[in-house]
Tab-separated table of C-alpha atoms and ligand atoms in Angstrom:
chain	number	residue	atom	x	y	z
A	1	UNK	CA	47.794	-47.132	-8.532
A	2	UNK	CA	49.556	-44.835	-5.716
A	3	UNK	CA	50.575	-41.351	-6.560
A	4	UNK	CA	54.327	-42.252	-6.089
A	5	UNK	CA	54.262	-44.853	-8.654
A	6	UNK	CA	57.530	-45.076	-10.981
A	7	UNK	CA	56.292	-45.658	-14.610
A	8	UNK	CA	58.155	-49.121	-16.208
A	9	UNK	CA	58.816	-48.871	-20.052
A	10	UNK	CA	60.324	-52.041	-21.221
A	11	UNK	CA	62.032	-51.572	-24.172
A	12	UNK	CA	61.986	-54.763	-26.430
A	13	UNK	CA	64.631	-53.826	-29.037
A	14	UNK	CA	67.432	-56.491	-28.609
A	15	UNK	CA	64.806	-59.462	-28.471
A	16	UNK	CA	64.597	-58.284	-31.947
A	17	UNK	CA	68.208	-58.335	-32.093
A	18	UNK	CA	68.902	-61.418	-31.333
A	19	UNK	CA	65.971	-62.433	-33.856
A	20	UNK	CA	68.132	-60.362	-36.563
A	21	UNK	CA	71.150	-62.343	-35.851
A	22	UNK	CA	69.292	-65.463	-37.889
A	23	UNK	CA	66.549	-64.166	-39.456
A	24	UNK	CA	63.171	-65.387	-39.402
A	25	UNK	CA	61.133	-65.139	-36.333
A	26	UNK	CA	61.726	-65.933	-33.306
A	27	UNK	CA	62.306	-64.198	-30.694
A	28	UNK	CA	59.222	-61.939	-31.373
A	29	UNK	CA	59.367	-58.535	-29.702
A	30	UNK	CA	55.801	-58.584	-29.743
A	31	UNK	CA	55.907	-61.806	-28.006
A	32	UNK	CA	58.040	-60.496	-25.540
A	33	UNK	CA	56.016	-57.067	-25.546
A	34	UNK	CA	53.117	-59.269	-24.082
A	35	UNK	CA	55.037	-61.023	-21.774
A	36	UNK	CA	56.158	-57.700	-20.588
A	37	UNK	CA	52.624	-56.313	-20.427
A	38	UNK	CA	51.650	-59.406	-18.018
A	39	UNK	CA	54.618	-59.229	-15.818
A	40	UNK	CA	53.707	-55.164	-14.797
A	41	UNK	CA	55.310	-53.058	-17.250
A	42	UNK	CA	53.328	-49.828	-17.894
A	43	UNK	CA	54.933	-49.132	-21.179
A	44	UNK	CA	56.850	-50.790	-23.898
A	45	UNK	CA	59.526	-48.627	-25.755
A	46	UNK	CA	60.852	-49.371	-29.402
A	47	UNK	CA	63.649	-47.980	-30.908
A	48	UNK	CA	63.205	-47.749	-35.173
A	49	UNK	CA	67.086	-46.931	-35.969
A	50	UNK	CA	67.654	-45.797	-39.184
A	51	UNK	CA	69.791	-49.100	-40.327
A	52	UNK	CA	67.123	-51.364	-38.786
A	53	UNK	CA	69.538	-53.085	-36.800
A	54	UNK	CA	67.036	-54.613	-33.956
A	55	UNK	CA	63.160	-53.312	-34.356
A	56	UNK	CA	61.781	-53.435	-38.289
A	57	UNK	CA	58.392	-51.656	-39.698
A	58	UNK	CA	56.333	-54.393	-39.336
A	59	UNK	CA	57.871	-54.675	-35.590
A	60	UNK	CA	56.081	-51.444	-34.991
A	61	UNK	CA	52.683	-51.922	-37.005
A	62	UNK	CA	52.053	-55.233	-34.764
A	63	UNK	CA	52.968	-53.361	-31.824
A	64	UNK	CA	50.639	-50.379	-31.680
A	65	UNK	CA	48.161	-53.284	-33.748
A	66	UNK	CA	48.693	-55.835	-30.859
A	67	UNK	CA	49.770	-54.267	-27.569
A	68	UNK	CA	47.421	-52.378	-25.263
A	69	UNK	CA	50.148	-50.647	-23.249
A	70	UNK	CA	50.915	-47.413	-24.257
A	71	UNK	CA	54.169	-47.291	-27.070
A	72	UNK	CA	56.829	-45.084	-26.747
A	73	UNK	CA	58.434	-44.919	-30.123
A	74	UNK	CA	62.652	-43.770	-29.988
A	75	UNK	CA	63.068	-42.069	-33.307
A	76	UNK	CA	65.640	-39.538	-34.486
A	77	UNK	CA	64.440	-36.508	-36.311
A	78	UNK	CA	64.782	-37.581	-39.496
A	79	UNK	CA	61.720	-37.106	-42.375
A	80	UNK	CA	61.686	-40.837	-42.275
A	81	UNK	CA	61.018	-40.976	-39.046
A	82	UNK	CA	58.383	-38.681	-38.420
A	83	UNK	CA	56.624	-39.822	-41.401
A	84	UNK	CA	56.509	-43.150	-39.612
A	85	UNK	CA	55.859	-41.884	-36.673
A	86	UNK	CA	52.606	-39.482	-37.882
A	87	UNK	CA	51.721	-42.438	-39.646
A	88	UNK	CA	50.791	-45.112	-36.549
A	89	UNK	CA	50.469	-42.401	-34.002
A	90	UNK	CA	52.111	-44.118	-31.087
A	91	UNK	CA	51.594	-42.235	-27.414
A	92	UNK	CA	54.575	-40.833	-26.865
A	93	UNK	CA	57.585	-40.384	-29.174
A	94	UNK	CA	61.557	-39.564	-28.075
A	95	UNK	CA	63.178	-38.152	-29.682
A	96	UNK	CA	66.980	-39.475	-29.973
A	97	UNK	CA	70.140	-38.902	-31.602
A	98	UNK	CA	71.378	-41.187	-34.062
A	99	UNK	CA	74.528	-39.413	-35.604
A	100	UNK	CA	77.856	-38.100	-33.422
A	101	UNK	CA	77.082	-34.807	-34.473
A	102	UNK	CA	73.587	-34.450	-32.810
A	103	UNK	CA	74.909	-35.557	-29.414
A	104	UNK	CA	76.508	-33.908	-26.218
A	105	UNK	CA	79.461	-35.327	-24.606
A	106	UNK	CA	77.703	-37.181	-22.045
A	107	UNK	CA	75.624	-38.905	-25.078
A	108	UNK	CA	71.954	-37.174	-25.106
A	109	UNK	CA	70.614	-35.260	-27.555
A	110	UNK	CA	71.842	-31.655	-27.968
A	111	UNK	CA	68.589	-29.622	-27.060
A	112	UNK	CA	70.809	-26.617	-27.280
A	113	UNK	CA	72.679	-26.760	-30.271
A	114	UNK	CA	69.979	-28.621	-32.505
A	115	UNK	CA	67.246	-26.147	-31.253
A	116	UNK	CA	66.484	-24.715	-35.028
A	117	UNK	CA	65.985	-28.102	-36.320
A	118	UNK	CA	64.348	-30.254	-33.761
A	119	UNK	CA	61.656	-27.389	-33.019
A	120	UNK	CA	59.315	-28.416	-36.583
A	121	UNK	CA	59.867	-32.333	-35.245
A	122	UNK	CA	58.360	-31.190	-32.185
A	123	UNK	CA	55.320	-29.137	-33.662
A	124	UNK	CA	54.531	-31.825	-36.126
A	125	UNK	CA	54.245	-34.416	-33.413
A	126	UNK	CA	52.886	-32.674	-31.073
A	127	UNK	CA	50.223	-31.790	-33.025
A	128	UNK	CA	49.349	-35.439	-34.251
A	129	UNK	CA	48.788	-35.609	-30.475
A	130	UNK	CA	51.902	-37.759	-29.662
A	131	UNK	CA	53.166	-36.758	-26.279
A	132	UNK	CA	56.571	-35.386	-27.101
A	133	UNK	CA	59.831	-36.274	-24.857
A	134	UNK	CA	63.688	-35.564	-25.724
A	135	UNK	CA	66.053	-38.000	-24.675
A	136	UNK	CA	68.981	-35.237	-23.015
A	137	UNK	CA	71.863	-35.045	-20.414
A	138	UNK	CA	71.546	-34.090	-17.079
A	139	UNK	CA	72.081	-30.674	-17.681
A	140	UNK	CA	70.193	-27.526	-16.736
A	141	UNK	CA	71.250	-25.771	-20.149
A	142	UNK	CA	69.428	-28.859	-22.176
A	143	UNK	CA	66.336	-28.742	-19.949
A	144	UNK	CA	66.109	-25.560	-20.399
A	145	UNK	CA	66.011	-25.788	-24.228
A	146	UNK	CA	63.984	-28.456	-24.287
A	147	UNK	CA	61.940	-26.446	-22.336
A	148	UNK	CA	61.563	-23.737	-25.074
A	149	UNK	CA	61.432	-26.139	-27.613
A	150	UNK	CA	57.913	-26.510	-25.861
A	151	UNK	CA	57.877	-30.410	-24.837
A	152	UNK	CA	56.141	-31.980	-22.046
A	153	UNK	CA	58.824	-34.424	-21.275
A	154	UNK	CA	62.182	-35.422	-21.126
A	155	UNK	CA	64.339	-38.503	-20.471
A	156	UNK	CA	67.637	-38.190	-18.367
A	157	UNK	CA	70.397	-40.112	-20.225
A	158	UNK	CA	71.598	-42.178	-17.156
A	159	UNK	CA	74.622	-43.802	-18.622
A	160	UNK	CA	77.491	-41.678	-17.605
A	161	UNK	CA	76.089	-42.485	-13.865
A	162	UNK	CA	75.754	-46.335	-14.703
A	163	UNK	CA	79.006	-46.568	-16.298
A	164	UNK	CA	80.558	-45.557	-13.474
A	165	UNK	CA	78.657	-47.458	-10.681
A	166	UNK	CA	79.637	-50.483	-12.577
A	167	UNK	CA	83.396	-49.506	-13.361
A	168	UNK	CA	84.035	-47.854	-9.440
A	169	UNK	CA	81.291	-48.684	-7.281
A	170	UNK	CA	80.519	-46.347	-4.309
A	171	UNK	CA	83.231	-43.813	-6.278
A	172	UNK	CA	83.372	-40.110	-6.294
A	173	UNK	CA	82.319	-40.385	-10.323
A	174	UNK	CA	79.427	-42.365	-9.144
A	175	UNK	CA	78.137	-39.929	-6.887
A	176	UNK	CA	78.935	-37.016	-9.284
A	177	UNK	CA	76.787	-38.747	-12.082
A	178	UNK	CA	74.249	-39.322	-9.568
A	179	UNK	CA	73.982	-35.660	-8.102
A	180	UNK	CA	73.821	-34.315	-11.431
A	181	UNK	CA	70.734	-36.836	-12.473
A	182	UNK	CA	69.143	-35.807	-8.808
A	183	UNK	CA	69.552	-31.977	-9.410
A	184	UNK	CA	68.375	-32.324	-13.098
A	185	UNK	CA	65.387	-34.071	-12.104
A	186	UNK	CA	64.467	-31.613	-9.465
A	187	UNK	CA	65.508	-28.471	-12.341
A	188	UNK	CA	63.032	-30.606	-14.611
A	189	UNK	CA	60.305	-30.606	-12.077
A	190	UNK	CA	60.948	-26.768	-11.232
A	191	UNK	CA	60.282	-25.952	-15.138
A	192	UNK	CA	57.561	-27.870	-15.602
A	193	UNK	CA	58.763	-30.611	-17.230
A	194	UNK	CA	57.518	-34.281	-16.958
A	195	UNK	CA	61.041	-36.097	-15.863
A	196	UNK	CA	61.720	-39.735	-17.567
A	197	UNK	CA	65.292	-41.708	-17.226
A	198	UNK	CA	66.767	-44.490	-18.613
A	199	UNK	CA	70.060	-46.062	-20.220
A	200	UNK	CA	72.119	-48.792	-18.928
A	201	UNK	CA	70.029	-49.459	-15.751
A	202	UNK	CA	70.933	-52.781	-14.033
A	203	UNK	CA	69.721	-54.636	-10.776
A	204	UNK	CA	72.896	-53.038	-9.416
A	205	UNK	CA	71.742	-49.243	-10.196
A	206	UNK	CA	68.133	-48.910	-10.773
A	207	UNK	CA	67.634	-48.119	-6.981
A	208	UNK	CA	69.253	-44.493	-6.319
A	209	UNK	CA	67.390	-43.360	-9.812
A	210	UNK	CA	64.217	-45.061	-8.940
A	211	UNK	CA	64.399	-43.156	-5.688
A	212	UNK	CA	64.317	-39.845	-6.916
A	213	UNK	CA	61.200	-38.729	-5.974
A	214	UNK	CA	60.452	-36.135	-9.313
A	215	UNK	CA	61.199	-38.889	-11.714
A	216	UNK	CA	58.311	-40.236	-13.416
A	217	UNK	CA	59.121	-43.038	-15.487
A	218	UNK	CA	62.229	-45.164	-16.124
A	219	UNK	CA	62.771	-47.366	-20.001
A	220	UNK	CA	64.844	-50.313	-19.159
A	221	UNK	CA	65.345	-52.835	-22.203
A	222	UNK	CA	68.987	-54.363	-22.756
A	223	UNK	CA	69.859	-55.646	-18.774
A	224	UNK	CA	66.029	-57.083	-19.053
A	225	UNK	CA	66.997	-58.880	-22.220
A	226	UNK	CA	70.390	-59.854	-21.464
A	227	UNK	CA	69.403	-61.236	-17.856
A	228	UNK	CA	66.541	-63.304	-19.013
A	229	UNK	CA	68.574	-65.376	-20.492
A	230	UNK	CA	69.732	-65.949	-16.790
A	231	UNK	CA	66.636	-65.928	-14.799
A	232	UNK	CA	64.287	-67.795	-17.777
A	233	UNK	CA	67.187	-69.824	-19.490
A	234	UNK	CA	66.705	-72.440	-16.938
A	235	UNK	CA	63.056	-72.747	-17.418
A	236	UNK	CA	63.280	-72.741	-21.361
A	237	UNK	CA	66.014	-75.863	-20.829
A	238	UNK	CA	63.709	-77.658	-18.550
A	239	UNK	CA	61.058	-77.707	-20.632
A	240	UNK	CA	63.344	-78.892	-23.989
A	241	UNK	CA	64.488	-81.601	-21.900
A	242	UNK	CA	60.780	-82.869	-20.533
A	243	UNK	CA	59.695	-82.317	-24.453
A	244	UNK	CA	62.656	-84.563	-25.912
A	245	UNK	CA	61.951	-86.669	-22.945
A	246	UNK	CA	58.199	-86.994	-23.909
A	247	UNK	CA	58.916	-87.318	-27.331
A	248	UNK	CA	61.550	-90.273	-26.775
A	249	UNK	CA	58.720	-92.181	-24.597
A	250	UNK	CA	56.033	-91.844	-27.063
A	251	UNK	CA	58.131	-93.041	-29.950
A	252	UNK	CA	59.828	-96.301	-27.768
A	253	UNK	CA	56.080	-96.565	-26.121
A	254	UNK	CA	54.594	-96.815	-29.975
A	255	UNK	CA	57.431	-99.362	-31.472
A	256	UNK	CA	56.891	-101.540	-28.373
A	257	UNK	CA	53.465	-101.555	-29.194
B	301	LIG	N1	65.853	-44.646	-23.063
B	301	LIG	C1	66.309	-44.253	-24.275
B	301	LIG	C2	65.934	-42.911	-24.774
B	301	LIG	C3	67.096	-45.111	-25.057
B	301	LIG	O1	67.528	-44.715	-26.271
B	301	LIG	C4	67.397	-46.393	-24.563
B	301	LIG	C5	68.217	-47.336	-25.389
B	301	LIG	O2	67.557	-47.656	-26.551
B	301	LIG	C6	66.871	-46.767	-23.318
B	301	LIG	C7	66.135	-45.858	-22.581
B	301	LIG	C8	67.089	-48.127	-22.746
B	301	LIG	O3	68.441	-48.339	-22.495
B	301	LIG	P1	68.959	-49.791	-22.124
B	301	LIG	O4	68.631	-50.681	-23.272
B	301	LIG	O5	70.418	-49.592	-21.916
B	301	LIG	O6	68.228	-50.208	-20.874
């Protein structure tokens, strides 16, 4: 694999919402965490949220039972959390917020602010050996904390940039959003810190972000999700159709007989 290559961690959490929507089974994440695995991801990333609204326990035991890629488990620092978390052991943990108050403006975690009580999160994990990253905004201030808080990594929150490539594309917000996720990335690099991004990330705005050269990885999960229904929905009809149509021919082929 070349030295420039730009880590892929698919995160699988809304094919387990759209399972929660009826119960039961199917879609399987793990299913889906294969399929990923197959198609050249690098990584597969799973959210826990406290409310278990997409990814449940046993979501995670299969994974890091089942799945050879390396699992990057999103958690909040919570007890709960890091109990599971010290518990299965996964790779890497991020940490994320999950209430209003633990979260900057621009929607990452506040590095800064929460210093005090993400810093025993950080020992305990890092000393299970789980390679430690916090999800933050692209701002020096928070890589700079998170930076003292004495993590290897940390993950750019690219929304504020996606949001507004989508609302006002080729706009001055745009290229604000992006400047500030080039410049943290290069700040990131400068400190010594491993730089990851992700959040939102479409077909229409993974390229400027996978072009910055410091960045390291990238976790895409609900665009993936969303547009397979798109790209594989077609597929996934044809094949109904041939099965009904099998099905019809045997049963007419057998009464005729
Ligand atoms: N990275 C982190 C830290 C996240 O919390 C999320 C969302 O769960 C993602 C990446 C993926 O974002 P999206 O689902 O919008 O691609």
């Amino acid at each position: 694999m070349s030295k420039n290559h730009l880590r892929l961690g698919v995160n699988i959490d809304h094919v387990a919402t759209i399972r929660n929507a009826r119960g039961g089974r199917h879609p399987d994440p793990v299913r889906a965490a294969r399929m990923a695995q197959q198609a050249g991801a690098d990584g597969i990333t799973a959210h826990l949220r406290e409310d278990r609204r997409h990814i449940a326990d046993s979501d995670i035991e299969r994974l890091v039972k089942d799945i050879e890629l390396p699992l990057n488990f999103e958690m909040a620092a919570t007890p709960e959390m890091l109990a599971i978390a010290l518990r299965h052991k996964p790779h890497a943990a991020c940490i994320v917020p999950e209430k209003r108050e633990e979260r900057t403006t621009e929607g990452g975690l506040d590095a800064v602010g929460q210093h005090n009580h993400l810093k025993s999160y950080v020992s305990e994990l890092s000393a299970a050996g789980i390679r430690v990253s916090l999800f933050i905004a692209a701002d020096s201030t928070q890589l700079d904390a998170a930076r003292h808080l004495g993590v290897p990594v940390v993950e750019l929150h690219t929304g504020a940039y996606c949001e507004a490539a989508i609302d006002h594309p080729g706009g001055v917000e745009e290229r604000r959003e992006l400047d500030r996720l080039v410049k943290a990335a290069a700040h990131a690099h400068r400190i010594g810190l491993e730089c990851h991004a992700g959040h939102g990330l479409t077909y229409d705005t993974v390229a400027p972000i996978a072009a910055i050269p410091t960045l390291v990885e990238l976790n895409i999960g609900h665009f993936l999700v969303g547009e397979a229904i798109f790209g594989g929905f077609d597929s996934t009809i044809r094949r109904m159709r041939a099965l009904m149509d099998k099905a019809r021919a045997d049963a007419s082929g057998e009464r005729s007989a």
